[in-house]
mmCIF file of C-alpha atoms and ligand atoms in Angstrom:
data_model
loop_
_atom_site.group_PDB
_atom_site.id
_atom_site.type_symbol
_atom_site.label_atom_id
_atom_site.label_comp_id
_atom_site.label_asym_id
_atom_site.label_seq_id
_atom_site.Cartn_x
_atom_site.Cartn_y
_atom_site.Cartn_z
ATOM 1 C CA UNK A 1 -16.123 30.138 76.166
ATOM 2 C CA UNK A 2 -19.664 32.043 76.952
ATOM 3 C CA UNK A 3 -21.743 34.319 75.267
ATOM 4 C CA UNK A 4 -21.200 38.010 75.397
ATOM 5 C CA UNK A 5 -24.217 39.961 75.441
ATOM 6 C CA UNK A 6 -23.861 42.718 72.572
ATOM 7 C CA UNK A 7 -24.940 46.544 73.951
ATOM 8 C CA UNK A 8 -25.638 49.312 71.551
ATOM 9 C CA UNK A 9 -25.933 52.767 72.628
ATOM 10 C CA UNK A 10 -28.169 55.500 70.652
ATOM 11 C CA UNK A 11 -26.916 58.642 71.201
ATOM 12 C CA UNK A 12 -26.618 62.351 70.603
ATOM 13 C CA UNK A 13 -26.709 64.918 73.170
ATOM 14 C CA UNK A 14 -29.481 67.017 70.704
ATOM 15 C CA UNK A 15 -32.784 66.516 71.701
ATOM 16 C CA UNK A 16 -35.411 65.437 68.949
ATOM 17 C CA UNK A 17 -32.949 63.300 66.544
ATOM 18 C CA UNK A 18 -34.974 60.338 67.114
ATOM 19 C CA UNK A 19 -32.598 58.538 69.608
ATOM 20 C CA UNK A 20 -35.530 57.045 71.306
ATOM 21 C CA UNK A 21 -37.702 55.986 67.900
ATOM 22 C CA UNK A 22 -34.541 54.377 66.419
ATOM 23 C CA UNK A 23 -34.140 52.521 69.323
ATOM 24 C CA UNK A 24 -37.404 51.364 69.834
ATOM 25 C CA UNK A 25 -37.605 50.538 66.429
ATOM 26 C CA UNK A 26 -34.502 48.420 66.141
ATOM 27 C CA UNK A 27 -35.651 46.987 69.509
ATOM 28 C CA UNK A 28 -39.170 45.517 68.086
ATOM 29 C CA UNK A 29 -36.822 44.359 64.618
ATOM 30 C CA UNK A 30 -34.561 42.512 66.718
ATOM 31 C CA UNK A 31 -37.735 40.856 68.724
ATOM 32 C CA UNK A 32 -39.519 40.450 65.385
ATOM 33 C CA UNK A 33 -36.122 38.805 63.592
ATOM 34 C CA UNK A 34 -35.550 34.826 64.990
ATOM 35 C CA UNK A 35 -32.456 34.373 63.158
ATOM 36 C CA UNK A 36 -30.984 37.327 65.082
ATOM 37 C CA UNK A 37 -32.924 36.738 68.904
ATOM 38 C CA UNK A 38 -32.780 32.838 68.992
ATOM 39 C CA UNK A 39 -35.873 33.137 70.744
ATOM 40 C CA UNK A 40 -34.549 35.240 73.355
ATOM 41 C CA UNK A 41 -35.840 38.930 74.248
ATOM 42 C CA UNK A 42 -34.057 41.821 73.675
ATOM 43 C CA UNK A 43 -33.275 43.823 76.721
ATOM 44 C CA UNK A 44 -33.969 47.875 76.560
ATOM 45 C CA UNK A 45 -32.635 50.111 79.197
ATOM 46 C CA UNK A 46 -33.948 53.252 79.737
ATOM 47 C CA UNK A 47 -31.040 55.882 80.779
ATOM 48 C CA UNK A 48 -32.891 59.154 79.580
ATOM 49 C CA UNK A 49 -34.934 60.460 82.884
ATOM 50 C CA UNK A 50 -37.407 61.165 80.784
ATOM 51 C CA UNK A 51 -38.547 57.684 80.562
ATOM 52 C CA UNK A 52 -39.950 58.329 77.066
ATOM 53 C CA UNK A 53 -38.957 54.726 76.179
ATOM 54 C CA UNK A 54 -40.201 53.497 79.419
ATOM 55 C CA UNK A 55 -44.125 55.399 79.062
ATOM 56 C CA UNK A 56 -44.007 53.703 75.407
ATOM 57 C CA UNK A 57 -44.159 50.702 77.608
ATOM 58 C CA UNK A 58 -46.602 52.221 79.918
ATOM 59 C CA UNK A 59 -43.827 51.483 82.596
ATOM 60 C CA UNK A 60 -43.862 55.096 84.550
ATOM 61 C CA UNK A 61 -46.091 56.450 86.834
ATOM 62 C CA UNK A 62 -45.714 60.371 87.927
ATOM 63 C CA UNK A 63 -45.959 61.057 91.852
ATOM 64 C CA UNK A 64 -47.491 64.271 93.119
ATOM 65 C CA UNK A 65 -44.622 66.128 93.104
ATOM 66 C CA UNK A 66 -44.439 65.423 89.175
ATOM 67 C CA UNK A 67 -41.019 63.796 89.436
ATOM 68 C CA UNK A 68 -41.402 60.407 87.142
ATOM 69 C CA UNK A 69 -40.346 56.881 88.934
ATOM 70 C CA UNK A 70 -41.285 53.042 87.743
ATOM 71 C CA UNK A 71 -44.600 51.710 88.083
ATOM 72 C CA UNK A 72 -44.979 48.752 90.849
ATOM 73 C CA UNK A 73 -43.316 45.535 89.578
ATOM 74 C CA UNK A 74 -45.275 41.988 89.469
ATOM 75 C CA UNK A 75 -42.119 40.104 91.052
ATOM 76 C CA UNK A 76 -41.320 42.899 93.916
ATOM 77 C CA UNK A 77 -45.152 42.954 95.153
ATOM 78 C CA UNK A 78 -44.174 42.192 98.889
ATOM 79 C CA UNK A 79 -40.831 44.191 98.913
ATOM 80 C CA UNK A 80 -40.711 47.170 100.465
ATOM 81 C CA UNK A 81 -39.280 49.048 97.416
ATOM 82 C CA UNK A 82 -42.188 47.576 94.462
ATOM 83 C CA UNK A 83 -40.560 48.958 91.614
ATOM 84 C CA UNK A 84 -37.288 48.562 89.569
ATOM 85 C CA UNK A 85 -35.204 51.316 88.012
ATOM 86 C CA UNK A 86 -31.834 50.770 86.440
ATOM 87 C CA UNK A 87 -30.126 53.284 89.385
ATOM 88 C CA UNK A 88 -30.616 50.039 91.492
ATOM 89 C CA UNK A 89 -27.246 49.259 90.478
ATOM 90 C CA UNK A 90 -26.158 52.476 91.754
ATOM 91 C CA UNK A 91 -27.938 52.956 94.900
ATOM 92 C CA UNK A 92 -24.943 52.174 97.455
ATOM 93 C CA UNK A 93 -22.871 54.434 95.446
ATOM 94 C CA UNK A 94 -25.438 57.150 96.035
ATOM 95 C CA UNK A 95 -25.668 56.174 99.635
ATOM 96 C CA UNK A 96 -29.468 54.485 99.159
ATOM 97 C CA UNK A 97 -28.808 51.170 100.940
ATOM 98 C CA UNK A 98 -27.220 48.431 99.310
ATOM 99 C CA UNK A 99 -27.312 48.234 95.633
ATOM 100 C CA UNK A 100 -29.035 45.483 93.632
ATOM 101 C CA UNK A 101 -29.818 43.639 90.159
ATOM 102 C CA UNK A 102 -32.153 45.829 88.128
ATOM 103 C CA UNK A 103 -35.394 43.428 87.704
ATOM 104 C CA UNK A 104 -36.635 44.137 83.751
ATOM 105 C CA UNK A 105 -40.230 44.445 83.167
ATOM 106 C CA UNK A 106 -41.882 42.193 80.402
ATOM 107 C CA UNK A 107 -43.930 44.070 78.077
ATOM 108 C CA UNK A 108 -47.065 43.827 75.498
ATOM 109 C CA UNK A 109 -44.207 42.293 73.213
ATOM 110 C CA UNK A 110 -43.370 39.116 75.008
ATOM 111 C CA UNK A 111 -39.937 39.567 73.229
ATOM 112 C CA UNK A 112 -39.165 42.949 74.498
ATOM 113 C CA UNK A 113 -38.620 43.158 78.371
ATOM 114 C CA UNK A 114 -37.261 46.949 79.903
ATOM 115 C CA UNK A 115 -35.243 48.703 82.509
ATOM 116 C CA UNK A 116 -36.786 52.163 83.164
ATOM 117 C CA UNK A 117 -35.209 54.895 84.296
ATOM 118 C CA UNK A 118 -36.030 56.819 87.984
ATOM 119 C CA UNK A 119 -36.239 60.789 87.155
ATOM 120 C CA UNK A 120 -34.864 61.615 91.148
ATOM 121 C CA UNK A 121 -32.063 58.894 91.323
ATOM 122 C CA UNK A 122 -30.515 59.895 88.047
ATOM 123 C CA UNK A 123 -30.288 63.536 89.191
ATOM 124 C CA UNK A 124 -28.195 62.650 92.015
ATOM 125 C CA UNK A 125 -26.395 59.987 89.683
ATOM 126 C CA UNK A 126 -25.329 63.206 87.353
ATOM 127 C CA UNK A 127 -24.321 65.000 90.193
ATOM 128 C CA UNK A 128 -22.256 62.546 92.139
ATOM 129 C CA UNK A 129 -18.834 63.104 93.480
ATOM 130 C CA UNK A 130 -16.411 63.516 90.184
ATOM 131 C CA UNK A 131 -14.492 60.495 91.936
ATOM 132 C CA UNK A 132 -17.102 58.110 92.005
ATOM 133 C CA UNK A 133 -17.743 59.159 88.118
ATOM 134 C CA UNK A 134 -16.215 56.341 86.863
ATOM 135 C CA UNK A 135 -17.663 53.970 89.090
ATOM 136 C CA UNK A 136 -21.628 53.947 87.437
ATOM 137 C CA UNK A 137 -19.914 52.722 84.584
ATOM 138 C CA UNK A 138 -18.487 50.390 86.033
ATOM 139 C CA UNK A 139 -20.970 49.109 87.848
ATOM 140 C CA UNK A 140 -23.206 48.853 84.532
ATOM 141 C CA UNK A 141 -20.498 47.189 82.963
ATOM 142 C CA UNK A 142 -20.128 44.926 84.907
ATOM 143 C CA UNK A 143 -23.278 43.906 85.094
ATOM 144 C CA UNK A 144 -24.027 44.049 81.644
ATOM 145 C CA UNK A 145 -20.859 41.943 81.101
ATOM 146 C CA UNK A 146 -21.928 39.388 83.987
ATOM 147 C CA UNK A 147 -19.085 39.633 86.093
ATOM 148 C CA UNK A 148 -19.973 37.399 89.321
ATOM 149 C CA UNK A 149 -23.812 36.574 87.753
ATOM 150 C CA UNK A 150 -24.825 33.527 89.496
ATOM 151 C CA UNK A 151 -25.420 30.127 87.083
ATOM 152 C CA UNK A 152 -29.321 31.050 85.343
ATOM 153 C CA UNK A 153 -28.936 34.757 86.182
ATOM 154 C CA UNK A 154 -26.475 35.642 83.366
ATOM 155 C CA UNK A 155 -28.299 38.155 81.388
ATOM 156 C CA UNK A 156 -26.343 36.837 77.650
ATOM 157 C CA UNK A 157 -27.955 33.520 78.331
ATOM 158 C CA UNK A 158 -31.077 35.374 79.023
ATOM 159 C CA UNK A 159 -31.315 37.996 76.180
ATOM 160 C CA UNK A 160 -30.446 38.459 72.852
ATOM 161 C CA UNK A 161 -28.806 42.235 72.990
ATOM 162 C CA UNK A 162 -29.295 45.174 74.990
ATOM 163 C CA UNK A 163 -30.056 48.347 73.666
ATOM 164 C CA UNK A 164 -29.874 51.703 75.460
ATOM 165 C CA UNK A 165 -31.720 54.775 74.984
ATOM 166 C CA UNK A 166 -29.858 57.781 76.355
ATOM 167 C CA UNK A 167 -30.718 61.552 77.459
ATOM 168 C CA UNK A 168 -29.885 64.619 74.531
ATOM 169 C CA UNK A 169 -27.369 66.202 76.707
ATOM 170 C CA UNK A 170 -23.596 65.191 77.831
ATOM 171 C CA UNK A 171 -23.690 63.973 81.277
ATOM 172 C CA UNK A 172 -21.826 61.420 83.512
ATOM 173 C CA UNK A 173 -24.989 58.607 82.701
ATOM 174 C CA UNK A 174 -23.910 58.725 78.644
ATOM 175 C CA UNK A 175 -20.532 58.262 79.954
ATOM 176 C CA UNK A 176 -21.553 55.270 81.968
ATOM 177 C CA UNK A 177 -23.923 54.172 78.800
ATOM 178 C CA UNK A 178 -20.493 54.473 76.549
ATOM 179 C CA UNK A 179 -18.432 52.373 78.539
ATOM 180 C CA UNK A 180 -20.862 49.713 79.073
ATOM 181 C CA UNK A 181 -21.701 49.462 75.521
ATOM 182 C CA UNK A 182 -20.467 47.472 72.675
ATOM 183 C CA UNK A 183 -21.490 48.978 69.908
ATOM 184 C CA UNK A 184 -23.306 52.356 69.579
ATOM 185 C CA UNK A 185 -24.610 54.781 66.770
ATOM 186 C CA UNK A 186 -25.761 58.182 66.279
ATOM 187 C CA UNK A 187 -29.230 59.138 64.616
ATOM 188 C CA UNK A 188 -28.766 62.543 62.829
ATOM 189 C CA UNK A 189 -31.297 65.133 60.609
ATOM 190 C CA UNK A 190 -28.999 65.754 57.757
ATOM 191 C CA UNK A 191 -29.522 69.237 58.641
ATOM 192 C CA UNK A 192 -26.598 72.165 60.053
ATOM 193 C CA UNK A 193 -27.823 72.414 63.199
ATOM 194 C CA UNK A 194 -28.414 68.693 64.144
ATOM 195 C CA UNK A 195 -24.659 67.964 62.381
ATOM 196 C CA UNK A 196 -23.228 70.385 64.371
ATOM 197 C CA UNK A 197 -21.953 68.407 66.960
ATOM 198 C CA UNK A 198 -21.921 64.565 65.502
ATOM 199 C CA UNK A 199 -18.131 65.305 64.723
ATOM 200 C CA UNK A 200 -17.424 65.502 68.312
ATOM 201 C CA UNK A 201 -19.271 62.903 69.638
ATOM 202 C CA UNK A 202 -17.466 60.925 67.048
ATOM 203 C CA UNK A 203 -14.042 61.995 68.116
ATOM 204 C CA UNK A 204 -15.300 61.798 71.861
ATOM 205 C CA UNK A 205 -16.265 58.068 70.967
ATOM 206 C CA UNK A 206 -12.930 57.385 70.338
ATOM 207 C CA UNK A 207 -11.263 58.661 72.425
ATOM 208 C CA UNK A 208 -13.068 56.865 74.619
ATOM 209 C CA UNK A 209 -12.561 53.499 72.955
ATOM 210 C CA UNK A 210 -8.969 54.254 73.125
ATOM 211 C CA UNK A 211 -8.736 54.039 77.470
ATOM 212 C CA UNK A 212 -10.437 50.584 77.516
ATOM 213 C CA UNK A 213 -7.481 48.399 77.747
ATOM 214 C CA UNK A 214 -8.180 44.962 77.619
ATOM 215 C CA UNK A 215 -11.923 45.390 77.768
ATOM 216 C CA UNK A 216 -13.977 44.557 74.446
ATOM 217 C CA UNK A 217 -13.674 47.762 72.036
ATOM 218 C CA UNK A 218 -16.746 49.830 71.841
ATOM 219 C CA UNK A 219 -17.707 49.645 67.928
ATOM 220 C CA UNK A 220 -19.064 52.939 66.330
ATOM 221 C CA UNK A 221 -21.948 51.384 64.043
ATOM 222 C CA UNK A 222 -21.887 54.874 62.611
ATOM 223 C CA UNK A 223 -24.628 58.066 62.001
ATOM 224 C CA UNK A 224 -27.943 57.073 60.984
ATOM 225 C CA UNK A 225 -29.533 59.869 59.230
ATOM 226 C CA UNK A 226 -32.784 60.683 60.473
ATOM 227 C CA UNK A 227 -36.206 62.122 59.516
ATOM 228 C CA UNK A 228 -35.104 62.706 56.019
ATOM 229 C CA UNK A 229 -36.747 64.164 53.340
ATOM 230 C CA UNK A 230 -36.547 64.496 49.987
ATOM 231 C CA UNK A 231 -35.850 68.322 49.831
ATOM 232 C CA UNK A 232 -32.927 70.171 48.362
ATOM 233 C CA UNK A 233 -31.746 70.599 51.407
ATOM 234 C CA UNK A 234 -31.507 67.595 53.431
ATOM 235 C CA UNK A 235 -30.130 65.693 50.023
ATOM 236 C CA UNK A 236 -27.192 68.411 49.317
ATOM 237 C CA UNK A 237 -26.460 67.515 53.299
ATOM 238 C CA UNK A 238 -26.448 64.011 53.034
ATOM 239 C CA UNK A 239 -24.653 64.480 49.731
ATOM 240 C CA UNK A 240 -22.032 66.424 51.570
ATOM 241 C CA UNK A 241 -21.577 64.545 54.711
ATOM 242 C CA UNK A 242 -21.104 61.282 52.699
ATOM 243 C CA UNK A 243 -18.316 62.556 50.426
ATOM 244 C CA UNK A 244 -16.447 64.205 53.574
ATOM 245 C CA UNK A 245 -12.877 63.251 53.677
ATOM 246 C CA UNK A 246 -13.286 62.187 57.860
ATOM 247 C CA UNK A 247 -16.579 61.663 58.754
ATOM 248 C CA UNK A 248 -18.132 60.262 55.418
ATOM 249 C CA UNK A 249 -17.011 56.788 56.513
ATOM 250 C CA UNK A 250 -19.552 57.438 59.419
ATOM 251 C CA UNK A 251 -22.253 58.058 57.574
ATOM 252 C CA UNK A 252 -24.482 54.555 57.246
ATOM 253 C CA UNK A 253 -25.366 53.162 54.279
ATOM 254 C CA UNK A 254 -29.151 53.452 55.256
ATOM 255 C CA UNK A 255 -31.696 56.012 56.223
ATOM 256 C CA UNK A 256 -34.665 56.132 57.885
ATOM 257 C CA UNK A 257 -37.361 59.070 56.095
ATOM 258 C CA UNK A 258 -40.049 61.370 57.391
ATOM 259 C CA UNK A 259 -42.869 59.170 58.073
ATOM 260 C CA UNK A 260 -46.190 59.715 60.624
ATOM 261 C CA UNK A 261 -46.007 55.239 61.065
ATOM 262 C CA UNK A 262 -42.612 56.090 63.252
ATOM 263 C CA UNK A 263 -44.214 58.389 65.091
ATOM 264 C CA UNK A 264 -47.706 56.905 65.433
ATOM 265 C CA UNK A 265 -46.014 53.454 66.665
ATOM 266 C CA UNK A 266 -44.796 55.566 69.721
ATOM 267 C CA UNK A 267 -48.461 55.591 70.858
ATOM 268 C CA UNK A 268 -49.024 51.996 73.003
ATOM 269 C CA UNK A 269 -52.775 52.730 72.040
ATOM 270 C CA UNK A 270 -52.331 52.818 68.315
ATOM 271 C CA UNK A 271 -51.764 48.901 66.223
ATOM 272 C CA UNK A 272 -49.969 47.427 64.864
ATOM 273 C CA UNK A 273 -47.227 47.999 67.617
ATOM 274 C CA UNK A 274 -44.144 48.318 65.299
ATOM 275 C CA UNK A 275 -43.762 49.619 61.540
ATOM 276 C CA UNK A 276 -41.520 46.667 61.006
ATOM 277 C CA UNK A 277 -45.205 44.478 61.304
ATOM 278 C CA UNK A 278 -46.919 46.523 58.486
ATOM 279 C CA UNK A 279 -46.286 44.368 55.909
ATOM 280 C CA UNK A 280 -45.077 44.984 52.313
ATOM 281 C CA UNK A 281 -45.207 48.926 52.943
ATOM 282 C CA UNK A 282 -42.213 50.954 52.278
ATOM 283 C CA UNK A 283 -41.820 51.791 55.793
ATOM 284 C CA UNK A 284 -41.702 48.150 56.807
ATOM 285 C CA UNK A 285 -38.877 47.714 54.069
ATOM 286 C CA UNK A 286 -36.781 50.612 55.093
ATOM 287 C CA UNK A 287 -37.135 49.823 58.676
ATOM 288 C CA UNK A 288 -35.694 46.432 58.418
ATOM 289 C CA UNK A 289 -33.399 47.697 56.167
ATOM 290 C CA UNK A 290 -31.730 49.463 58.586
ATOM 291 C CA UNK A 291 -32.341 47.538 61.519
ATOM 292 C CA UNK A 292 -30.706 44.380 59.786
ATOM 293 C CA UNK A 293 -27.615 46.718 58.510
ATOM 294 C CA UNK A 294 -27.177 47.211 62.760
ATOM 295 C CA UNK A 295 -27.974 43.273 63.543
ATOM 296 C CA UNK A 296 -25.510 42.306 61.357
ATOM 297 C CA UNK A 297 -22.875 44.596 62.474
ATOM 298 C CA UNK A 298 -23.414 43.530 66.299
ATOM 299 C CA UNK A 299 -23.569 39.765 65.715
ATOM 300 C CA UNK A 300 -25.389 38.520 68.314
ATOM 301 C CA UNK A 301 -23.438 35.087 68.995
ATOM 302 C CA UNK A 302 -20.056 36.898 69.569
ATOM 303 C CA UNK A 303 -18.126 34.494 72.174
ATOM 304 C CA UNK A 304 -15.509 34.902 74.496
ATOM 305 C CA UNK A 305 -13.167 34.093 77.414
ATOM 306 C CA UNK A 306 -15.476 33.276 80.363
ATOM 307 C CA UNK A 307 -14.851 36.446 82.918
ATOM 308 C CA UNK A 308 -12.341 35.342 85.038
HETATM 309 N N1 ADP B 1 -38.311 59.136 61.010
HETATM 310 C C1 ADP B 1 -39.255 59.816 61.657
HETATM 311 N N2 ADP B 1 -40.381 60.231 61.014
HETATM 312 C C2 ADP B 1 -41.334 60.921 61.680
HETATM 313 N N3 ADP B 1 -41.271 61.261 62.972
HETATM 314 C C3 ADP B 1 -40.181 60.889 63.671
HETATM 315 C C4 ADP B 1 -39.117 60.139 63.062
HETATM 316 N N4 ADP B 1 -38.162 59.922 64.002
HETATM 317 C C5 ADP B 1 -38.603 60.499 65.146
HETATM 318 N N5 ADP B 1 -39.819 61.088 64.951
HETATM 319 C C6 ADP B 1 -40.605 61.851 65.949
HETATM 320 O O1 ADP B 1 -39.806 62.965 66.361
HETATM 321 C C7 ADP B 1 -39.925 63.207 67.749
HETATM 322 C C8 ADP B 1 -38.543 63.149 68.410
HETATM 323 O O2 ADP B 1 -38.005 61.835 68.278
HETATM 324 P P1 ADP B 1 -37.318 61.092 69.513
HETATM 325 O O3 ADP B 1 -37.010 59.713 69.053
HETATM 326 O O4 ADP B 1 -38.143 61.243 70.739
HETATM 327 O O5 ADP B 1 -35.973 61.945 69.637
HETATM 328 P P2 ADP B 1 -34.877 61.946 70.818
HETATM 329 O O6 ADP B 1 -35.023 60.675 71.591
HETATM 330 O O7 ADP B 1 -33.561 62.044 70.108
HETATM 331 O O8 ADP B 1 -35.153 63.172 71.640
HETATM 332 C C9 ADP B 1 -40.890 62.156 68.286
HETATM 333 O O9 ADP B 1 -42.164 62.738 68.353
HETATM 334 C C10 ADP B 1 -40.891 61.055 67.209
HETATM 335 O O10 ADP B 1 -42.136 60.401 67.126
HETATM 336 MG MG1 MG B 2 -35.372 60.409 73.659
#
């Protein structure tokens, strides 16, 4: 029996839900919580283009053209490619050269290392042949899962979860993101127009979950309402959504509110580096409120078969 590594996908093909604070968040809980990481980091892949995740890092650099790739990386200093992206694992498939192991960075949190995205590789990952659609998918499956990782390289005796930040529209790379995962959830603003649209990601989930076969099912940790506020408005919604015959079931049993600490923590320049370090605020208690309501769910120490 080994280790599975545990991969949880935010997602929501609206921009501005707070895919990429959640994430980030529940990354720097999961470093910041030993009885979940054993000591071991948590790994954060950037699949947005964007790189938002990745500049919170101060991972990206932008070249002239103002298209956004990885800054040079410590380990690749005499290779002729000096940076990492996670479309290394794709780059035979997009006829690049031979493809290869992504090569994390480590960050200012010793317990959070990260995968960043490269803005001009992903565009021609989106647009690949719809045949070789399935294949990125693959690919990060199975490298996610550690199918053929040598002894020492295995990356669930090397990190603690993964956790994947994904782009706010449907494209082939959330499709590879879903069947990779493990787990995922859905940050929402209890809102009309940002519910619009959780119902069929939920449905498209499923289905989803329902081709895998004999792989491990992917586990809908549910929506995680976002940004909310204690107006009329929002708590009618929530009020609403919770009580619906469907999709209430969905709905997670915690929230994260308004607050300017999420959004000041996505500065690197600001300190501390995560609301879950401000200690004995209310932030600091919702945050690991919710964060622990996830960690629990995705049970880090989940074994299984050894890949054959
Ligand atoms: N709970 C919150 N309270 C205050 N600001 C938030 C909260 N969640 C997200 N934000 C801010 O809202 C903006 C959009 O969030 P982001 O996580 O980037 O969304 P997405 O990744 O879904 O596009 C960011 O500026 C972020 O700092
Ligand atoms: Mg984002």
């Amino acid at each position: 029996m080994t280790r599975r590594l545990p991969v949880v996908v935010s997602t929501n093909y609206k921009g501005g839900v707070g895919k990429t604070t959640t994430s980030r968040v529940l990354s720097q809980a999961m470093a910041a919580e030993d009885s979940f990481n054993k000591g071991k980091p948590v790994l954060v892949i950037d699949l947005d283009p964007q790189g938002n995740t990745s500049r919170r890092w101060q991972l990206m650099q932008t070249l002239t053209d103002g298209s956004r790739i990885p800054k040079a990386h410590p380990a690749l200093a005499d290779e002729k490619v000096n940076y990492s992206s996670v479309c290394d694992l794709w780059l035979e498939l997009l006829g690049e050269g031979p493809s290869l192991a992504p090569v994390p960075y480590v960050t200012s949190n010793p317990m959070i290392h990260v995968v960043p995205p490269h803005e001009f590789l992903m565009g021609e990952a989106m647009h690949i042949e719809k045949a070789s659609r399935p294949k990125l998918g693959m690919i990060m499956r199975n490298w996610l899962r550690d199918v053929g990782a040598a002894e020492g390289e295995r990356l669930a005796d090397r990190y603690c979860c993964a956790i994947i930040d994904t782009q706010p529209s449907k494209t082939t790379l959330i499709d590879a993101a879903l069947m990779a995962a493990t787990h995922c959830y859905i940050p929402f603003i209890p809102e009309p127009q940002s519910v619009d649209g959780v119902y069929s990601i939920i449905s498209y989930i499923h289905s989803l979950s329902a081709q895998r076969g004999k792989d491990v099912p992917l586990e809908m940790l549910g929506l995680l309402p976002n940004m909310v506020q204690n107006t009329r408005l929002h708590n009618m919604h929530l009020k609403e959504l919770r009580s619906h015959a469907t999709f209430g079931r969905y709905v997670m049993p915690v929230k994260m509110n308004r607050r300017i600490a999420y959004s000041e923590t996505d500065d690197w320049r600001n300190l501390p580096e995560s609301v879950t370090e401000l200690d004995g605020t209310q932030i600091e208690w919702e945050a690991r409120k919710w964060c622990r309501h996830i960690m629990q769910a995705v049970q880090a120490d989940v074994m299984e078969k050894a890949n054959a």
